[in-house]
PDB file of C-alpha atoms in Angstrom:
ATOM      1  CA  UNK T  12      17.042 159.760  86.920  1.00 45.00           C
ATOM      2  CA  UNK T  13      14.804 162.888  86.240  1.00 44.00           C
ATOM      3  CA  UNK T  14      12.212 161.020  88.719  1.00 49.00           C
ATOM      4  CA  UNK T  15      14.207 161.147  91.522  1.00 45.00           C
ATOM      5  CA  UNK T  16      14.236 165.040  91.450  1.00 45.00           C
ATOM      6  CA  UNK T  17      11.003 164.671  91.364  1.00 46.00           C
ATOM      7  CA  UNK T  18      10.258 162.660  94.493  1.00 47.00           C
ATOM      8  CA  UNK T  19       9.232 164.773  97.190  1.00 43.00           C
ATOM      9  CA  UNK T  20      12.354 163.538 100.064  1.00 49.00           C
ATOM     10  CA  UNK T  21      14.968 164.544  97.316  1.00 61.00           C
ATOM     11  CA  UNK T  22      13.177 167.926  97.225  1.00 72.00           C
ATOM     12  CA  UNK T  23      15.123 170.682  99.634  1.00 77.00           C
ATOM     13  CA  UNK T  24      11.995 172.275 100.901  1.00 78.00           C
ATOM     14  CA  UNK T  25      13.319 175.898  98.997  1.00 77.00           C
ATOM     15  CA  UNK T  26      11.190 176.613  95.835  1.00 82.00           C
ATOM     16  CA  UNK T  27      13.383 178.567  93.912  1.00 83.00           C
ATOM     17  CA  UNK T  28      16.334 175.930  94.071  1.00 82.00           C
ATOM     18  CA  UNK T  29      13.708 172.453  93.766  1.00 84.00           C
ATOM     19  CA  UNK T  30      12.438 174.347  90.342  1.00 86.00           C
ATOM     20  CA  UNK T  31      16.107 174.947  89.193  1.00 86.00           C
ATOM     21  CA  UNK T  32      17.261 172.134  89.649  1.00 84.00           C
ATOM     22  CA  UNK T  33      14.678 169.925  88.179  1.00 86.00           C
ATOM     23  CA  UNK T  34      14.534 172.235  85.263  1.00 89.00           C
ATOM     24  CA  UNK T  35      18.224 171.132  84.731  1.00 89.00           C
ATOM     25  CA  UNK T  36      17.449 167.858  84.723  1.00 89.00           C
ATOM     26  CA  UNK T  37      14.663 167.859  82.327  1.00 90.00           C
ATOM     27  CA  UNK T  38      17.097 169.715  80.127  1.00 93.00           C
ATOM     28  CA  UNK T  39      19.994 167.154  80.592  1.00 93.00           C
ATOM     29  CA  UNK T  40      17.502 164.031  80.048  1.00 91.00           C
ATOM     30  CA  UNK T  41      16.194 165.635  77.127  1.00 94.00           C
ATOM     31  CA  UNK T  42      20.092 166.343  75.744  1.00 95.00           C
ATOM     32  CA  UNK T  43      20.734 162.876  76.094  1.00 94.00           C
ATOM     33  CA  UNK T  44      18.284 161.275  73.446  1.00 94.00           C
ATOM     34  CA  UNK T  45      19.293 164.261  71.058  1.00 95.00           C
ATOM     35  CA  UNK T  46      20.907 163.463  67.853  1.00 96.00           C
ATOM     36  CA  UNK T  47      24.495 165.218  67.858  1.00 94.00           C
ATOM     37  CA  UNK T  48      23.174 167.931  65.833  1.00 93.00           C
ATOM     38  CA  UNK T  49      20.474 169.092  68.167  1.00 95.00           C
ATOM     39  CA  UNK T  50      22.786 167.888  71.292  1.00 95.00           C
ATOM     40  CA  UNK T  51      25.944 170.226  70.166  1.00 95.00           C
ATOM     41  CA  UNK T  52      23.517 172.841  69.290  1.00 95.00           C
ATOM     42  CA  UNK T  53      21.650 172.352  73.014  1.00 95.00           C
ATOM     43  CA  UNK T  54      25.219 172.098  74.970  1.00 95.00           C
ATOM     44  CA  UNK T  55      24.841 176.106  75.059  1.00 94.00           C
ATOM     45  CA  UNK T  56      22.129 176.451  76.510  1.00 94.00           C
ATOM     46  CA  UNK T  57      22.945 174.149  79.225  1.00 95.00           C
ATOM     47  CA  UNK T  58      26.134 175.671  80.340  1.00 95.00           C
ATOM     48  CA  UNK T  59      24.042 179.002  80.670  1.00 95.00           C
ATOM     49  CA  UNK T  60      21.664 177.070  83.300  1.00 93.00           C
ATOM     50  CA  UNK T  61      24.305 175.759  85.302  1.00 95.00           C
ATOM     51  CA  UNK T  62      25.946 179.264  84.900  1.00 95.00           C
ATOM     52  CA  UNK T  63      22.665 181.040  85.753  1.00 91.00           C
ATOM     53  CA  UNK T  64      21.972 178.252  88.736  1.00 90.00           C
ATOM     54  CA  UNK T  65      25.256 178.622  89.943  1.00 94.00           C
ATOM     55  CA  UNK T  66      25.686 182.410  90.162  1.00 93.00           C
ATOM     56  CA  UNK T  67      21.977 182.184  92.354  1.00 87.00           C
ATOM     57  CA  UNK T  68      23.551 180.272  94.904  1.00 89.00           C
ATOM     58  CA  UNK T  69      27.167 182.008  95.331  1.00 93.00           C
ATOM     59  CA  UNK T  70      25.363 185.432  95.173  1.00 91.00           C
ATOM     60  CA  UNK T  71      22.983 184.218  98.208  1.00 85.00           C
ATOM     61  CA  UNK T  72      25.952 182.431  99.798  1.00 90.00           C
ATOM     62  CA  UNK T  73      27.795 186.026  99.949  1.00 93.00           C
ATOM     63  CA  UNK T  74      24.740 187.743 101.255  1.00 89.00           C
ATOM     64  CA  UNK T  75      24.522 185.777 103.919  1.00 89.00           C
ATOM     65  CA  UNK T  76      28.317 184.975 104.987  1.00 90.00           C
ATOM     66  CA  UNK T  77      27.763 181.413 104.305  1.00 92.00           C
ATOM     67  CA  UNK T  78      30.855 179.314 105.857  1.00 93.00           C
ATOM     68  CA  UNK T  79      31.133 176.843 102.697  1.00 94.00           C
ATOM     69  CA  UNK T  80      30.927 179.415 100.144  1.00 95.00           C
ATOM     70  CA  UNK T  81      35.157 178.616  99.042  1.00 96.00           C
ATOM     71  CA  UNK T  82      34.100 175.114  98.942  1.00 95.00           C
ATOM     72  CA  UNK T  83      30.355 175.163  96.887  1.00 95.00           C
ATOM     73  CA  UNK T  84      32.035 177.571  94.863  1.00 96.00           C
ATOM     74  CA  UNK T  85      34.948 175.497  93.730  1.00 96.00           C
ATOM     75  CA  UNK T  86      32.713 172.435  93.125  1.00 95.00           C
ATOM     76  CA  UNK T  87      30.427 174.952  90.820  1.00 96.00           C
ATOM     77  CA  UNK T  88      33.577 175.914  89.263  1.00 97.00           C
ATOM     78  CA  UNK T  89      35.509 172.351  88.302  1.00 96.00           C
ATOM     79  CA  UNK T  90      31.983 171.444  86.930  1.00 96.00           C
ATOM     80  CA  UNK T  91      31.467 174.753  84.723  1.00 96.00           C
ATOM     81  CA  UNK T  92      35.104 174.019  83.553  1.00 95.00           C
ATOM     82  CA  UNK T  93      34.578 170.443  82.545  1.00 94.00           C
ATOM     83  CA  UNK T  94      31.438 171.362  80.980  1.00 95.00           C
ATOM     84  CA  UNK T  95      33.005 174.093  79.248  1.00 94.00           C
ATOM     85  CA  UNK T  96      35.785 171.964  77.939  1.00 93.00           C
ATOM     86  CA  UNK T  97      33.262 169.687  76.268  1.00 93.00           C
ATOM     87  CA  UNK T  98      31.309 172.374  74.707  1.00 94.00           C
ATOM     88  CA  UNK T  99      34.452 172.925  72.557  1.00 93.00           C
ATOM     89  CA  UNK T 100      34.766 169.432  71.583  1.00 95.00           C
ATOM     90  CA  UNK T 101      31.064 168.696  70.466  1.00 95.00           C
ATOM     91  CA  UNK T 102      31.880 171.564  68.155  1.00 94.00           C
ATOM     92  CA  UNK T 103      34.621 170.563  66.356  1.00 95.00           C
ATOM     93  CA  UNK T 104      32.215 166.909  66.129  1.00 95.00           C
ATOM     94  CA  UNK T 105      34.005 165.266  68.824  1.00 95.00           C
ATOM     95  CA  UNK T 106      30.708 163.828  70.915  1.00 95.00           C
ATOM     96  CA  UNK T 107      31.895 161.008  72.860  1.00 95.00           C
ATOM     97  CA  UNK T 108      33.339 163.005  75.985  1.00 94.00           C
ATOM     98  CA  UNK T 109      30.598 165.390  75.704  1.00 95.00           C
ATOM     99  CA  UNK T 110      27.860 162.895  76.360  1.00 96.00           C
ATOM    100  CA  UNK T 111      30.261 160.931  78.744  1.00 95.00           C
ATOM    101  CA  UNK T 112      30.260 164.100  80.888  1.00 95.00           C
ATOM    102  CA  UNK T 113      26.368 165.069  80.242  1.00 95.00           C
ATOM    103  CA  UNK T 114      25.588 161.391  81.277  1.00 94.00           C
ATOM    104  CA  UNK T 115      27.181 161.291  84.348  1.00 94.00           C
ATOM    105  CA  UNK T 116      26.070 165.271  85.064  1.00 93.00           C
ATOM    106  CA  UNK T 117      22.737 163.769  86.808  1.00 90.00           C
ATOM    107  CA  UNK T 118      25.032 161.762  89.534  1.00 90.00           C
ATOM    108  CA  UNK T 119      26.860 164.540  90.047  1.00 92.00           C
ATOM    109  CA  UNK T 120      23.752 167.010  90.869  1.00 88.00           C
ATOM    110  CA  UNK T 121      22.342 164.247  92.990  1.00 87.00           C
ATOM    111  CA  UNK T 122      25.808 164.184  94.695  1.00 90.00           C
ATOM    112  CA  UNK T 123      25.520 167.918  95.505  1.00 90.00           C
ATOM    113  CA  UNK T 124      22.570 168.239  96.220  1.00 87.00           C
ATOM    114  CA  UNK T 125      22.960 165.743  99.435  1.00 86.00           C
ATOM    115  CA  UNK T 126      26.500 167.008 100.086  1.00 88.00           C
ATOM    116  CA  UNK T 127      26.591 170.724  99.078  1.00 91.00           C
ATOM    117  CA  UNK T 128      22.975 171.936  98.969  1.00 88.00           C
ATOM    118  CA  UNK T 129      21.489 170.556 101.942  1.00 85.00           C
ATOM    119  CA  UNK T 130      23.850 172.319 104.509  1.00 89.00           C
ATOM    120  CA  UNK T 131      23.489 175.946 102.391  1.00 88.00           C
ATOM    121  CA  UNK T 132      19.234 175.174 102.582  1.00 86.00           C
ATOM    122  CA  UNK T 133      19.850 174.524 106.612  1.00 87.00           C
ATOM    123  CA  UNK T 134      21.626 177.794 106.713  1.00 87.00           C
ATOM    124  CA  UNK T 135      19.372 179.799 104.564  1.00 81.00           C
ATOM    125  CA  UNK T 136      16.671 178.495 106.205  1.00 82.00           C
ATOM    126  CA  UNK T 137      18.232 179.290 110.010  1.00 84.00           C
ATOM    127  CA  UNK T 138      18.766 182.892 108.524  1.00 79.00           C
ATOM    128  CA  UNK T 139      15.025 182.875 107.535  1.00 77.00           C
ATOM    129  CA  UNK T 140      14.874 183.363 103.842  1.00 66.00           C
ATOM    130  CA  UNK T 141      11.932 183.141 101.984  1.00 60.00           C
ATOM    131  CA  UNK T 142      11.675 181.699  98.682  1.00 55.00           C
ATOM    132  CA  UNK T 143      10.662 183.635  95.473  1.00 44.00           C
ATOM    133  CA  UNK T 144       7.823 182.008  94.077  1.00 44.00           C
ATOM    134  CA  UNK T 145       7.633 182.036  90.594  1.00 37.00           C
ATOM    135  CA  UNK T 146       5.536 179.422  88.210  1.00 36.00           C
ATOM    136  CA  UNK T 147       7.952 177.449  85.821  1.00 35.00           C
ATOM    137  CA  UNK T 148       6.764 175.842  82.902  1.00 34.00           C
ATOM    138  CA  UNK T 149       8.416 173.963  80.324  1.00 36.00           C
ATOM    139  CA  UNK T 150       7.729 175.089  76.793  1.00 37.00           C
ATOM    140  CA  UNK T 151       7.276 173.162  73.618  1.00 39.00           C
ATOM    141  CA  UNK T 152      10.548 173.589  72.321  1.00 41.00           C
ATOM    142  CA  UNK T 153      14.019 174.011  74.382  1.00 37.00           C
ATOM    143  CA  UNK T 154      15.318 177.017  72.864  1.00 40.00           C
ATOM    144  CA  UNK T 155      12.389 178.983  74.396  1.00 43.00           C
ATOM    145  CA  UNK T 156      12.857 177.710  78.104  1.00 41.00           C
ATOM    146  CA  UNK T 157      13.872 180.539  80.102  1.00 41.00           C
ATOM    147  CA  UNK T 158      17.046 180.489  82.046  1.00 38.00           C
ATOM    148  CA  UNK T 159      15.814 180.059  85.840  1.00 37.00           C
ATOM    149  CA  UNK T 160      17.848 181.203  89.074  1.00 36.00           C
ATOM    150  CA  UNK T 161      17.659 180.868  92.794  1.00 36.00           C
ATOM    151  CA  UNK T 162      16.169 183.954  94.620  1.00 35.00           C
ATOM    152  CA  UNK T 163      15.205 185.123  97.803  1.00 34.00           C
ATOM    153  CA  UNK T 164      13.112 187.990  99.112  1.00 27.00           C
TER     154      UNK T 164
END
């Protein structure tokens, strides 16, 4: 699944968002094949991507007066809440819901992407924002990956 982020037609043509979001992948394909211990001690982490990720995007979407922002922003939130939910399970060694909800977490980005991020991109782009462009790399280890955001100039 972390290919198709990957594929240049899935891409949305804004740099800041295409990094974010494939850095969220390669963290949720790499929290799959975790062992529990490493996965519950990961989950964290995760939730303060799609926090950081999330925040970007309704902070831009204000800026700019965006139309959708009720609706992006309540899809955001349900996700943050089931993902929260989990977090609290995996840590009292309950791991089956967790990874039910990471595994199906790539669908659901792929789903918003084509539904939700597309028509905020068009409208960005209509405004005439200009990405940030700032190199991402993905270190050795995932507890020194930097949190990464959307941001505009």
């Amino acid at each position: 699944m972390e290919r198709i982020f990957l594929h240049p037609d899935i891409s949305l043509g804004i740099i800041e968002m295409d990094k974010a979001h494939r850095l969220l992948m390669r963290e949720i394909m790499d929290m799959m094949q975790a062992p529990n211990f490493e996965f519950v001690s990961r989950l964290p982490h995760l939730v303060e991507l799609l926090e950081m990720d999330f925040r970007g995007e309704e902070e831009l979407m204000e800026r700019m007066d965006y139309p959708d922002l009720r609706a992006h922003r309540e899809q955001h939130a349900e996700l943050l809440g089931t993902v929260h939910q989990t977090v609290a399970k995996a840590m009292n060694g309950d791991y089956l819901l967790p990874r039910q909800v990471l595994n199906m977490l790539p669908e659901w980005f792929l789903w918003h992407l084509v539904k939700m991020d597309a028509s905020l991109v068009k409208a960005l782009k209509a405004a005439g924002a200009q990405p940030i462009n700032r190199a991402v790399s993905k270190p050795t280890h995932w507890a020194e990956r930097e949190p990464q955001h959307i941001g505009f100039v």
